[in-house]
Amino acid sequence: MPEPQHRRPARDERGLSLIEVILALGLMGAVMISIAGMFVISERGVTSGKTSSESLAVARTILEEINSWGFQQTYQVFGFDGTAASYTLASDTNAYAAKWQTILDESVGRDAVATVEISSVGLMGNAPSVLASARAIEVTVTIDWTEVERPRSVTVSMVRM
């Protein structure tokens, strides 16, 4: 009887080698790290946009409230006598504007400050005071804050006649 020959089993080429698996895992890891970086960048963008939108909304709220007052009331509310051509006040120092500072602290951040500038426009020369001679006033509201150690700002302005 002839001796049986031991055959080598045929190599099964359907599987993956260890090197192929390691390369695939490395490539997948690199892609995942890239995608994670994009998530971080997009989260910062969303946060920045949200803060800018909230500060713009507060600035418009301030402007709308001031717009509902008359010229003389606009000066008097902030304690101005109307003799200067322009006045500037900040929400962290003016007693009336402190209510806006509370809104800013809640929506934008503790370091946010609203600055309101009131300027007389179209002054007539013979009037006894700036308040009496102004044909219009320009009100500018600027909100400043710091975001990721970077100064940010939003400005809204209107002219009232």
PDB file of C-alpha atoms in Angstrom:
ATOM      1  CA  MET A   1       0.000   0.000   0.000  1.00  0.00           C
ATOM      2  CA  PRO A   2       1.371   3.299  -0.967  1.00  0.00           C
ATOM      3  CA  GLU A   3       1.959   5.773   1.788  1.00  0.00           C
ATOM      4  CA  PRO A   4      -0.441   8.631   1.856  1.00  0.00           C
ATOM      5  CA  GLN A   5       1.140  11.866   0.851  1.00  0.00           C
ATOM      6  CA  HIS A   6       0.697  14.699   3.195  1.00  0.00           C
ATOM      7  CA  ARG A   7      -0.609  17.561   1.285  1.00  0.00           C
ATOM      8  CA  ARG A   8      -0.147  21.040   2.413  1.00  0.00           C
ATOM      9  CA  PRO A   9      -3.475  22.680   2.903  1.00  0.00           C
ATOM     10  CA  ALA A  10      -4.174  25.359   0.346  1.00  0.00           C
ATOM     11  CA  ARG A  11      -3.752  28.882   1.658  1.00  0.00           C
ATOM     12  CA  ASP A  12      -7.029  30.574   2.268  1.00  0.00           C
ATOM     13  CA  GLU A  13      -6.653  34.002   0.670  1.00  0.00           C
ATOM     14  CA  ARG A  14     -10.035  35.282   1.797  1.00  0.00           C
ATOM     15  CA  GLY A  15      -8.913  36.739   5.167  1.00  0.00           C
ATOM     16  CA  LEU A  16      -6.926  39.883   6.028  1.00  0.00           C
ATOM     17  CA  SER A  17      -3.387  39.898   7.190  1.00  0.00           C
ATOM     18  CA  LEU A  18      -2.399  41.566  10.454  1.00  0.00           C
ATOM     19  CA  ILE A  19      -0.623  44.360   8.572  1.00  0.00           C
ATOM     20  CA  GLU A  20      -3.743  45.151   6.557  1.00  0.00           C
ATOM     21  CA  VAL A  21      -5.840  45.315   9.736  1.00  0.00           C
ATOM     22  CA  ILE A  22      -3.320  47.633  11.441  1.00  0.00           C
ATOM     23  CA  LEU A  23      -3.188  49.926   8.393  1.00  0.00           C
ATOM     24  CA  ALA A  24      -6.980  50.063   8.207  1.00  0.00           C
ATOM     25  CA  LEU A  25      -7.242  50.908  11.926  1.00  0.00           C
ATOM     26  CA  GLY A  26      -4.581  53.622  11.576  1.00  0.00           C
ATOM     27  CA  LEU A  27      -6.383  55.180   8.616  1.00  0.00           C
ATOM     28  CA  MET A  28      -9.703  55.064  10.442  1.00  0.00           C
ATOM     29  CA  GLY A  29      -8.084  56.661  13.530  1.00  0.00           C
ATOM     30  CA  ALA A  30      -6.666  59.521  11.432  1.00  0.00           C
ATOM     31  CA  VAL A  31     -10.091  60.178   9.892  1.00  0.00           C
ATOM     32  CA  MET A  32     -11.773  60.130  13.317  1.00  0.00           C
ATOM     33  CA  ILE A  33      -9.260  62.636  14.723  1.00  0.00           C
ATOM     34  CA  SER A  34      -9.908  64.953  11.761  1.00  0.00           C
ATOM     35  CA  ILE A  35     -13.657  64.730  12.262  1.00  0.00           C
ATOM     36  CA  ALA A  36     -13.309  65.383  16.012  1.00  0.00           C
ATOM     37  CA  GLY A  37     -11.318  68.546  15.218  1.00  0.00           C
ATOM     38  CA  MET A  38     -14.128  69.765  12.979  1.00  0.00           C
ATOM     39  CA  PHE A  39     -16.631  69.242  15.812  1.00  0.00           C
ATOM     40  CA  VAL A  40     -14.542  71.423  18.135  1.00  0.00           C
ATOM     41  CA  ILE A  41     -14.223  74.183  15.526  1.00  0.00           C
ATOM     42  CA  SER A  42     -17.936  74.109  14.685  1.00  0.00           C
ATOM     43  CA  GLU A  43     -18.881  74.203  18.386  1.00  0.00           C
ATOM     44  CA  ARG A  44     -16.805  77.361  18.823  1.00  0.00           C
ATOM     45  CA  GLY A  45     -18.504  78.910  15.802  1.00  0.00           C
ATOM     46  CA  VAL A  46     -21.960  78.089  17.110  1.00  0.00           C
ATOM     47  CA  THR A  47     -21.122  79.529  20.539  1.00  0.00           C
ATOM     48  CA  SER A  48     -19.688  82.687  18.988  1.00  0.00           C
ATOM     49  CA  GLY A  49     -22.739  83.145  16.770  1.00  0.00           C
ATOM     50  CA  LYS A  50     -25.084  82.606  19.701  1.00  0.00           C
ATOM     51  CA  THR A  51     -23.275  85.181  21.837  1.00  0.00           C
ATOM     52  CA  SER A  52     -23.237  87.702  18.975  1.00  0.00           C
ATOM     53  CA  SER A  53     -26.961  87.196  18.361  1.00  0.00           C
ATOM     54  CA  GLU A  54     -27.784  87.591  22.047  1.00  0.00           C
ATOM     55  CA  SER A  55     -25.720  90.775  22.356  1.00  0.00           C
ATOM     56  CA  LEU A  56     -27.356  92.187  19.212  1.00  0.00           C
ATOM     57  CA  ALA A  57     -30.795  91.407  20.675  1.00  0.00           C
ATOM     58  CA  VAL A  58     -29.914  93.220  23.916  1.00  0.00           C
ATOM     59  CA  ALA A  59     -28.567  96.214  21.946  1.00  0.00           C
ATOM     60  CA  ARG A  60     -31.800  96.400  19.938  1.00  0.00           C
ATOM     61  CA  THR A  61     -33.862  96.148  23.145  1.00  0.00           C
ATOM     62  CA  ILE A  62     -31.941  99.090  24.615  1.00  0.00           C
ATOM     63  CA  LEU A  63     -32.350 101.080  21.413  1.00  0.00           C
ATOM     64  CA  GLU A  64     -36.096 100.365  21.233  1.00  0.00           C
ATOM     65  CA  GLU A  65     -36.594 101.491  24.831  1.00  0.00           C
ATOM     66  CA  ILE A  66     -34.697 104.742  24.213  1.00  0.00           C
ATOM     67  CA  ASN A  67     -36.635 105.244  20.966  1.00  0.00           C
ATOM     68  CA  SER A  68     -39.918 105.289  22.897  1.00  0.00           C
ATOM     69  CA  TRP A  69     -38.831 108.372  24.898  1.00  0.00           C
ATOM     70  CA  GLY A  70     -38.957 112.029  23.873  1.00  0.00           C
ATOM     71  CA  PHE A  71     -35.761 114.062  23.366  1.00  0.00           C
ATOM     72  CA  GLN A  72     -35.875 115.706  26.781  1.00  0.00           C
ATOM     73  CA  GLN A  73     -36.758 112.444  28.547  1.00  0.00           C
ATOM     74  CA  THR A  74     -33.828 110.703  26.838  1.00  0.00           C
ATOM     75  CA  TYR A  75     -31.417 113.156  28.435  1.00  0.00           C
ATOM     76  CA  GLN A  76     -33.209 113.292  31.801  1.00  0.00           C
ATOM     77  CA  VAL A  77     -33.438 109.516  32.332  1.00  0.00           C
ATOM     78  CA  PHE A  78     -29.662 109.293  32.330  1.00  0.00           C
ATOM     79  CA  GLY A  79     -29.206 112.430  34.440  1.00  0.00           C
ATOM     80  CA  PHE A  80     -27.882 114.669  31.675  1.00  0.00           C
ATOM     81  CA  ASP A  81     -28.743 118.375  31.530  1.00  0.00           C
ATOM     82  CA  GLY A  82     -28.697 118.669  27.727  1.00  0.00           C
ATOM     83  CA  THR A  83     -25.970 121.320  27.583  1.00  0.00           C
ATOM     84  CA  ALA A  84     -23.316 119.151  25.884  1.00  0.00           C
ATOM     85  CA  ALA A  85     -23.483 118.060  22.257  1.00  0.00           C
ATOM     86  CA  SER A  86     -22.954 114.405  23.188  1.00  0.00           C
ATOM     87  CA  TYR A  87     -23.041 112.120  26.206  1.00  0.00           C
ATOM     88  CA  THR A  88     -21.720 108.627  26.772  1.00  0.00           C
ATOM     89  CA  LEU A  89     -22.747 106.241  29.517  1.00  0.00           C
ATOM     90  CA  ALA A  90     -21.948 102.636  30.384  1.00  0.00           C
ATOM     91  CA  SER A  91     -24.308 100.022  31.760  1.00  0.00           C
ATOM     92  CA  ASP A  92     -21.888  99.140  34.543  1.00  0.00           C
ATOM     93  CA  THR A  93     -21.668 102.722  35.892  1.00  0.00           C
ATOM     94  CA  ASN A  94     -25.028 104.418  35.202  1.00  0.00           C
ATOM     95  CA  ALA A  95     -27.821 103.791  37.722  1.00  0.00           C
ATOM     96  CA  TYR A  96     -30.630 103.585  35.142  1.00  0.00           C
ATOM     97  CA  ALA A  97     -28.617 101.439  32.708  1.00  0.00           C
ATOM     98  CA  ALA A  98     -27.795  98.921  35.461  1.00  0.00           C
ATOM     99  CA  LYS A  99     -30.962  96.992  34.535  1.00  0.00           C
ATOM    100  CA  TRP A 100     -29.472  96.376  31.098  1.00  0.00           C
ATOM    101  CA  GLN A 101     -26.251  95.193  32.743  1.00  0.00           C
ATOM    102  CA  THR A 102     -28.245  92.471  34.512  1.00  0.00           C
ATOM    103  CA  ILE A 103     -29.608  91.268  31.158  1.00  0.00           C
ATOM    104  CA  LEU A 104     -26.111  91.333  29.653  1.00  0.00           C
ATOM    105  CA  ASP A 105     -24.669  89.339  32.554  1.00  0.00           C
ATOM    106  CA  GLU A 106     -27.283  86.621  32.051  1.00  0.00           C
ATOM    107  CA  SER A 107     -27.247  86.377  28.266  1.00  0.00           C
ATOM    108  CA  VAL A 108     -23.809  87.469  27.031  1.00  0.00           C
ATOM    109  CA  GLY A 109     -21.495  87.111  30.027  1.00  0.00           C
ATOM    110  CA  ARG A 110     -20.229  88.831  33.151  1.00  0.00           C
ATOM    111  CA  ASP A 111     -17.642  90.876  31.268  1.00  0.00           C
ATOM    112  CA  ALA A 112     -20.149  92.371  28.793  1.00  0.00           C
ATOM    113  CA  VAL A 113     -20.791  96.120  28.984  1.00  0.00           C
ATOM    114  CA  ALA A 114     -23.256  98.231  27.008  1.00  0.00           C
ATOM    115  CA  THR A 115     -22.156 101.759  26.090  1.00  0.00           C
ATOM    116  CA  VAL A 116     -24.822 104.255  25.012  1.00  0.00           C
ATOM    117  CA  GLU A 117     -23.802 107.431  23.195  1.00  0.00           C
ATOM    118  CA  ILE A 118     -26.345 110.199  22.698  1.00  0.00           C
ATOM    119  CA  SER A 119     -25.361 112.942  20.235  1.00  0.00           C
ATOM    120  CA  SER A 120     -27.259 116.030  19.142  1.00  0.00           C
ATOM    121  CA  VAL A 121     -27.549 116.346  15.366  1.00  0.00           C
ATOM    122  CA  GLY A 122     -28.398 119.396  13.240  1.00  0.00           C
ATOM    123  CA  LEU A 123     -27.881 122.062  15.878  1.00  0.00           C
ATOM    124  CA  MET A 124     -29.390 125.486  15.258  1.00  0.00           C
ATOM    125  CA  GLY A 125     -27.070 128.367  16.139  1.00  0.00           C
ATOM    126  CA  ASN A 126     -29.307 130.754  18.143  1.00  0.00           C
ATOM    127  CA  ALA A 127     -30.926 128.336  20.603  1.00  0.00           C
ATOM    128  CA  PRO A 128     -30.081 128.763  24.324  1.00  0.00           C
ATOM    129  CA  SER A 129     -29.087 125.103  24.860  1.00  0.00           C
ATOM    130  CA  VAL A 130     -28.052 122.076  22.873  1.00  0.00           C
ATOM    131  CA  LEU A 131     -31.251 120.318  23.917  1.00  0.00           C
ATOM    132  CA  ALA A 132     -33.405 123.153  22.564  1.00  0.00           C
ATOM    133  CA  SER A 133     -31.382 123.496  19.365  1.00  0.00           C
ATOM    134  CA  ALA A 134     -31.137 119.829  18.335  1.00  0.00           C
ATOM    135  CA  ARG A 135     -33.185 118.852  15.324  1.00  0.00           C
ATOM    136  CA  ALA A 136     -32.379 115.198  15.892  1.00  0.00           C
ATOM    137  CA  ILE A 137     -30.421 112.941  18.184  1.00  0.00           C
ATOM    138  CA  GLU A 138     -28.295 109.984  17.258  1.00  0.00           C
ATOM    139  CA  VAL A 139     -28.292 107.098  19.706  1.00  0.00           C
ATOM    140  CA  THR A 140     -25.562 104.480  19.372  1.00  0.00           C
ATOM    141  CA  VAL A 141     -25.521 101.340  21.510  1.00  0.00           C
ATOM    142  CA  THR A 142     -22.311  99.314  21.598  1.00  0.00           C
ATOM    143  CA  ILE A 143     -21.945  96.060  23.492  1.00  0.00           C
ATOM    144  CA  ASP A 144     -18.410  94.887  24.223  1.00  0.00           C
ATOM    145  CA  TRP A 145     -17.404  91.500  25.638  1.00  0.00           C
ATOM    146  CA  THR A 146     -14.502  89.067  25.592  1.00  0.00           C
ATOM    147  CA  GLU A 147     -14.825  85.656  23.985  1.00  0.00           C
ATOM    148  CA  VAL A 148     -11.976  83.157  24.182  1.00  0.00           C
ATOM    149  CA  GLU A 149      -9.608  85.967  25.191  1.00  0.00           C
ATOM    150  CA  ARG A 150     -10.626  87.941  22.110  1.00  0.00           C
ATOM    151  CA  PRO A 151     -12.464  91.287  22.305  1.00  0.00           C
ATOM    152  CA  ARG A 152     -15.822  91.264  20.524  1.00  0.00           C
ATOM    153  CA  SER A 153     -18.265  94.077  19.836  1.00  0.00           C
ATOM    154  CA  VAL A 154     -21.715  94.772  18.381  1.00  0.00           C
ATOM    155  CA  THR A 155     -22.937  98.293  17.509  1.00  0.00           C
ATOM    156  CA  VAL A 156     -26.469  99.434  16.673  1.00  0.00           C
ATOM    157  CA  SER A 157     -27.359 103.039  15.884  1.00  0.00           C
ATOM    158  CA  MET A 158     -30.390 105.170  15.029  1.00  0.00           C
ATOM    159  CA  VAL A 159     -31.181 108.818  14.373  1.00  0.00           C
ATOM    160  CA  ARG A 160     -34.371 110.203  15.893  1.00  0.00           C
ATOM    161  CA  MET A 161     -35.951 113.362  14.512  1.00  0.00           C
TER     162      MET A 161
END
